C-alpha cells in the first residue's frame, strides 16, 4: 500500500478538518470559502489493487468541510475531470445551489466551474456528494465527503475523529469487493487509531456505502452515546452498535476507561472481513 | 402512462384521506365504516408496462383509512377476486379480527365477505395488508394501504400528504424492477408535489416494499422532524434521511423556508434510479 | 423434530435464565461464575434436516447469562471442539478478556480452556459470540448467546422471555435456508408462547442473524415499548415493529389486553415464511 502515492493517508485524514479560508462580511458574519477540484485519480485501495477513482481534491473521502452554524459558506467546484459533476450538500439551502443535475446551477461540465453559496444550517453532521446520474456510479467512484456544522455553543472539548464508511466495486459488477472506514481496508489494524484513556473521543460517523443496503459500526469493550444526524445535544441511545443506510450519519461520544487495543468494525461479518475493521489503541496520555 | 385507465392518480391520491361513513353508536361513540373490495386489476406501472395487480378498491395503495382514536371502526372486506384474501391491520384488536389466515375470521374466499370491527387505537400511523400465504406474494401484488389514527387532540393544522414506498416485481423473480412512492415510478418528477413556503407539511410515510430488506426517504435542502410510528407527539430526530424496513412507518413534519424544486428519493441509488424519486415544488401560497 | 435429541427445547429455553454460581468476594461484591463448553453437535433444525452446529453447552443459542450490574463475572470457556474458539462479550471490559483472536487471551485451542473475568457493566441487554475468523462462519455455526445485565434497581416484575433471532445456512452457500427465533423454525406456531392477559411481558430480543443485513420483529394486534440495547429505563418508541442488524438488541415491554392467539414474526416475508414466525397465546392467568 503506497499511501504516499495516493496522496492521502487514513491516519492523518481521520483528524483532518478543513476549515477553509475565512473573511468578514459587511454584516459582521463570517464568510468561509473552499475550493474543491473534481478529478480522476488512480487510488491504490489494497496492495496491488488500483481503483480508477473520481475524487474531490485528490482524496477519498473528500476534505472534511467544517463550519459553525450561521456562517456564510462559499464552495467553488472546479471540474478537472472528463465527466460532468456537481456537489450536492445535505443541509438547508436554496434549490439554486442544491447541486442536483437539472436543478439551478446543475451540471458542471469538464473544464468548468461553479460556486455554491449558502448559510451553515442546521448544526449537525452532514455530508456532500456528487448528484449526477447514474447516481450509484458517481458516488461509488469516490465523490463524497463530510460536511460538519458545529453548533454556535461548541460541543465539549474532545479528541475528534472522522470516519466515513465506504467500499469499492473493483470489478464493476455493482457489488463491493472491498469495505473500509476512510477508504483503505484494514488500515487501522496495522496502524491503530491512538486515543487517550479518560479523554472524551468524538467520532463523526458517515455512511456513504453504495450497493449494500446498510452498514454499521460496533466497538469492542466500550460503549458510546449516539447522536443521530448530530442535530441534538442530547444522545438518543447508549450502545455499542449502530446501523446506518447510505446518507445517514451521527456522532458518537466515547471515553475509554482502560488501556489496550479495542477492535471496531461493521457487525456485518462480510464487510468486516473484507476490510471494514480496525483498532483503537487506548493509551495513557 | 394512462393514470386515467388505472383509475387512480398519485397526484390526487397523495392528499386523499378516506374517512368512511360515520354514525353515532348508542354509547355516544362514533362508528366509522368502510367497504374494501379485493379484485384483480391490470395496472400500468410504467409506460407500456402492465402489472397484474391485486387491489383493494382498484387502487395501489388501497384507500387511506383515517379515524380518530377511540372511535369504533367497521371494515367490510368483499372479495371479488379469484383468490382468498384478508385484511390484517397493524394496531390493537382482538385475535378474532386480526385478518390472519387460520386465525378468527380467517380467509375470505372468492365471492365471500367478512367484517372486521375494532376500536381505533393506538393513535399513530399504521398500515393494513393482506395476510395470506405466500405473504410476499399477497403483499407485493398490491394488497396494502395506510391506516391512520389521529390523536383525540388533533395534531397542528398542516398540509398533509400520504407516501407509501413500494415497488413492483414485473418479471416475478422475487426482485423489484420498479420502485416508487405511491406506485408510479418518477410520477412526482414530471408532476411535482406542490407545497407552500412557510406552511407546515406533514407526511405520513409507510414502507411496504417487498423483497428488499430496507427502504429510505431523503429530502434535499430541507430537514424534517421525525415521529416513528406516529405514536408520540414529540419528535425522535431532526434529520433529512430515515430508513425503514417493511411494516415500519412514521410521520415527517417539514416547513419549506424557500421557493423552488427540491428532490426527494430513497438514498439507495438503485431504488431512486428505478423510480423512487420525485420533486417538491415549494411556492408562495 | 426431536427436540429431546437436540437436548434443548425452545419452549423451555425461552424462559431459561442462567444465573451461574455465586459467591462472596472479600470486598463484599458478588462473584458470579459460569462454565461454557464449546463443542460440535448435530442439531435437527427442521424435520429431517440436521445442521453440523458448533455450540456453547450443546445448545443454540448458548445459555442466557444473567447478572446484575456491578457484580464480578467469571466465565470459563472449555474447548471440547476440534477448532479454536473464543467468547467475545458485548459490554465493558479490558482488552485482555475481549475474546478476540489475536488480542489478550486470544484463541482457545482444541482441548484448551481460558477464563474471562470482568465487571458486569453497563446494565442492559447484550450478547456474546465467538470472535474467530472467518467471523461469519464461527457465528453462523451457532456460537452465540444472550448476556443480560440487570440494573441495580430491578426492572418491574414481569413474565420474561428471551428471543434470539437466528437462521441456518444448511447448504453452506453463505445464505440462509431457514430462519427462526430461538433456532427451530415455526416452533412457536405449533407450541405457542403462553402469556397472561393483563400481565407485563418483557422480551429480551437479540439479533444474531448472519448473511442477511437486517432482521425485524413484528407482533399482531398489540403494541410494545421499545428500549434499544436496554441501557435506559425510558422507552424510545411505542410501536409494533422494530428492525435490527446483527449485534443489535433491545427490550420489549408488552401487556396483552385480550385473550387469543397473536402472531409474531419478522416483517421480511421471506424470513417469516422460512420459519421466523410464531404465536403468543394470551390467556387468563
Ligand atoms: Cu459526478
Ligand atoms: Cu464483535
Ligand atoms: Cu391476499
Ligand atoms: Cu441526495
Ligand atoms: Cu469460533
Ligand atoms: Cu404482519
Ligand atoms: Na464488484
Ligand atoms: Na459484498
Ligand atoms: Na423482478
Ligand atoms: Na432491485
Ligand atoms: Na444456504
Ligand atoms: Na434468504
Ligand atoms: Zn463486540
Ligand atoms: Zn445524499
Ligand atoms: Zn468484533
Ligand atoms: Zn440530499
Ligand atoms: Zn404488517
Ligand atoms: Zn438526491
Ligand atoms: Zn401485523
Ligand atoms: Zn458482536
Ligand atoms: Zn403477520
Tab-separated table of C-alpha atoms in Angstrom, chain B residues 99-244:
chain	number	residue	atom	x	y	z
B	99	UNK	CA	-57.057	-10.817	9.448
B	100	UNK	CA	-54.504	-13.614	9.574
B	101	UNK	CA	-55.105	-16.808	7.652
B	102	UNK	CA	-56.058	-19.521	10.131
B	103	UNK	CA	-56.994	-17.153	12.970
B	104	UNK	CA	-60.506	-15.902	13.845
B	105	UNK	CA	-62.368	-14.793	10.726
B	106	UNK	CA	-59.504	-16.239	8.692
B	107	UNK	CA	-59.690	-16.365	4.891
B	108	UNK	CA	-62.297	-14.583	2.851
B	109	UNK	CA	-62.947	-16.868	-0.100
B	110	UNK	CA	-63.616	-15.621	-3.626
B	111	UNK	CA	-67.171	-14.286	-3.707
B	112	UNK	CA	-67.254	-14.041	0.077
B	113	UNK	CA	-67.100	-11.168	2.500
B	114	UNK	CA	-66.368	-10.505	6.145
B	115	UNK	CA	-66.451	-7.674	8.659
B	116	UNK	CA	-63.533	-6.501	10.805
B	117	UNK	CA	-64.638	-4.440	13.774
B	118	UNK	CA	-62.447	-2.927	16.495
B	119	UNK	CA	-61.622	0.302	18.291
B	120	UNK	CA	-59.240	2.849	16.823
B	121	UNK	CA	-56.102	2.545	18.918
B	122	UNK	CA	-53.390	3.476	19.486
B	123	UNK	CA	-53.174	6.851	17.793
B	124	UNK	CA	-50.400	6.835	15.253
B	125	UNK	CA	-49.590	5.863	11.717
B	126	UNK	CA	-50.324	2.264	10.849
B	127	UNK	CA	-50.919	0.142	7.784
B	128	UNK	CA	-53.044	-2.724	6.577
B	129	UNK	CA	-52.253	-5.534	4.186
B	130	UNK	CA	-53.434	-8.980	3.182
B	131	UNK	CA	-52.051	-11.724	5.409
B	132	UNK	CA	-52.469	-14.841	3.291
B	133	UNK	CA	-49.526	-17.084	2.394
B	134	UNK	CA	-47.387	-16.785	0.445
B	135	UNK	CA	-47.130	-13.460	2.285
B	136	UNK	CA	-44.594	-11.891	-0.020
B	137	UNK	CA	-46.807	-12.585	-2.994
B	138	UNK	CA	-50.055	-11.234	-1.484
B	139	UNK	CA	-48.304	-8.052	-0.393
B	140	UNK	CA	-46.196	-7.471	-3.492
B	141	UNK	CA	-49.254	-7.882	-5.708
B	142	UNK	CA	-50.641	-4.654	-4.230
B	143	UNK	CA	-52.875	-5.526	-1.260
B	144	UNK	CA	-51.848	-2.818	1.209
B	145	UNK	CA	-52.750	0.652	2.349
B	146	UNK	CA	-52.404	3.247	5.081
B	147	UNK	CA	-54.350	3.162	8.345
B	148	UNK	CA	-54.116	6.481	10.148
B	149	UNK	CA	-55.448	7.100	13.663
B	150	UNK	CA	-55.439	10.738	14.709
B	151	UNK	CA	-54.966	11.549	18.385
B	152	UNK	CA	-58.043	12.914	20.178
B	153	UNK	CA	-56.253	16.223	20.498
B	154	UNK	CA	-55.562	16.793	16.838
B	155	UNK	CA	-52.071	17.495	15.576
B	156	UNK	CA	-51.472	21.085	14.446
B	157	UNK	CA	-53.071	22.139	11.162
B	158	UNK	CA	-50.888	21.170	8.191
B	159	UNK	CA	-50.864	20.309	4.530
B	160	UNK	CA	-50.969	16.526	4.820
B	161	UNK	CA	-49.516	14.007	2.402
B	162	UNK	CA	-49.550	10.224	2.210
B	163	UNK	CA	-46.496	8.472	0.826
B	164	UNK	CA	-46.365	4.710	0.517
B	165	UNK	CA	-42.969	3.396	-0.541
B	166	UNK	CA	-43.484	0.388	-2.783
B	167	UNK	CA	-42.155	-1.429	-5.837
B	168	UNK	CA	-43.033	-3.967	-8.493
B	169	UNK	CA	-41.570	-7.299	-9.426
B	170	UNK	CA	-42.671	-7.198	-13.044
B	171	UNK	CA	-40.975	-10.439	-14.078
B	172	UNK	CA	-41.869	-12.493	-10.986
B	173	UNK	CA	-38.309	-13.337	-9.929
B	174	UNK	CA	-38.782	-12.090	-6.349
B	175	UNK	CA	-36.818	-8.902	-7.023
B	176	UNK	CA	-38.157	-5.488	-7.967
B	177	UNK	CA	-37.625	-3.911	-11.345
B	178	UNK	CA	-39.521	-0.730	-10.408
B	179	UNK	CA	-39.546	1.368	-7.250
B	180	UNK	CA	-41.829	4.233	-6.320
B	181	UNK	CA	-43.629	6.219	-3.741
B	182	UNK	CA	-47.369	5.787	-4.384
B	183	UNK	CA	-46.900	3.178	-7.104
B	184	UNK	CA	-45.952	5.099	-10.248
B	185	UNK	CA	-42.184	5.476	-10.763
B	186	UNK	CA	-40.975	9.060	-11.289
B	187	UNK	CA	-44.544	10.428	-11.250
B	188	UNK	CA	-43.661	13.321	-8.951
B	189	UNK	CA	-40.716	14.229	-11.192
B	190	UNK	CA	-42.973	15.301	-14.052
B	191	UNK	CA	-45.772	16.394	-11.737
B	192	UNK	CA	-44.105	17.730	-8.572
B	193	UNK	CA	-45.792	17.715	-5.179
B	194	UNK	CA	-46.834	21.348	-4.737
B	195	UNK	CA	-46.341	22.766	-1.245
B	196	UNK	CA	-46.463	26.270	0.194
B	197	UNK	CA	-43.459	28.135	1.577
B	198	UNK	CA	-43.742	28.656	5.317
B	199	UNK	CA	-46.619	26.209	5.751
B	200	UNK	CA	-46.280	23.072	7.841
B	201	UNK	CA	-46.271	19.932	5.687
B	202	UNK	CA	-47.000	16.616	7.379
B	203	UNK	CA	-46.068	13.442	5.548
B	204	UNK	CA	-47.459	10.062	6.518
B	205	UNK	CA	-44.702	7.757	5.314
B	206	UNK	CA	-45.177	3.976	5.185
B	207	UNK	CA	-42.824	1.355	3.794
B	208	UNK	CA	-44.431	-1.745	2.267
B	209	UNK	CA	-41.613	-2.614	-0.131
B	210	UNK	CA	-41.337	-6.368	-0.555
B	211	UNK	CA	-38.170	-8.335	-1.495
B	212	UNK	CA	-35.699	-5.563	-0.494
B	213	UNK	CA	-34.725	-5.519	3.176
B	214	UNK	CA	-34.943	-1.765	3.717
B	215	UNK	CA	-36.103	1.451	2.124
B	216	UNK	CA	-35.472	5.106	2.946
B	217	UNK	CA	-36.648	8.681	2.459
B	218	UNK	CA	-34.311	11.618	1.859
B	219	UNK	CA	-35.265	15.209	1.068
B	220	UNK	CA	-32.959	17.813	-0.456
B	221	UNK	CA	-32.201	21.210	1.037
B	222	UNK	CA	-34.649	20.802	3.907
B	223	UNK	CA	-34.895	18.987	7.231
B	224	UNK	CA	-37.823	17.380	8.985
B	225	UNK	CA	-38.922	16.257	12.418
B	226	UNK	CA	-39.386	12.507	12.563
B	227	UNK	CA	-42.057	10.726	14.636
B	228	UNK	CA	-41.519	6.959	14.339
B	229	UNK	CA	-44.851	5.073	14.149
B	230	UNK	CA	-46.531	8.419	14.920
B	231	UNK	CA	-47.300	7.297	18.463
B	232	UNK	CA	-45.688	10.249	20.233
B	233	UNK	CA	-46.290	13.987	19.928
B	234	UNK	CA	-42.537	14.617	20.458
B	235	UNK	CA	-40.162	14.051	17.560
B	236	UNK	CA	-37.393	11.478	17.907
B	237	UNK	CA	-34.978	13.056	15.427
B	238	UNK	CA	-34.334	16.106	13.258
B	239	UNK	CA	-32.824	14.873	10.024
B	240	UNK	CA	-33.105	14.654	6.246
B	241	UNK	CA	-32.878	10.848	5.904
B	242	UNK	CA	-34.742	7.975	7.548
B	243	UNK	CA	-34.554	4.231	6.951
B	244	UNK	CA	-37.463	1.805	7.316
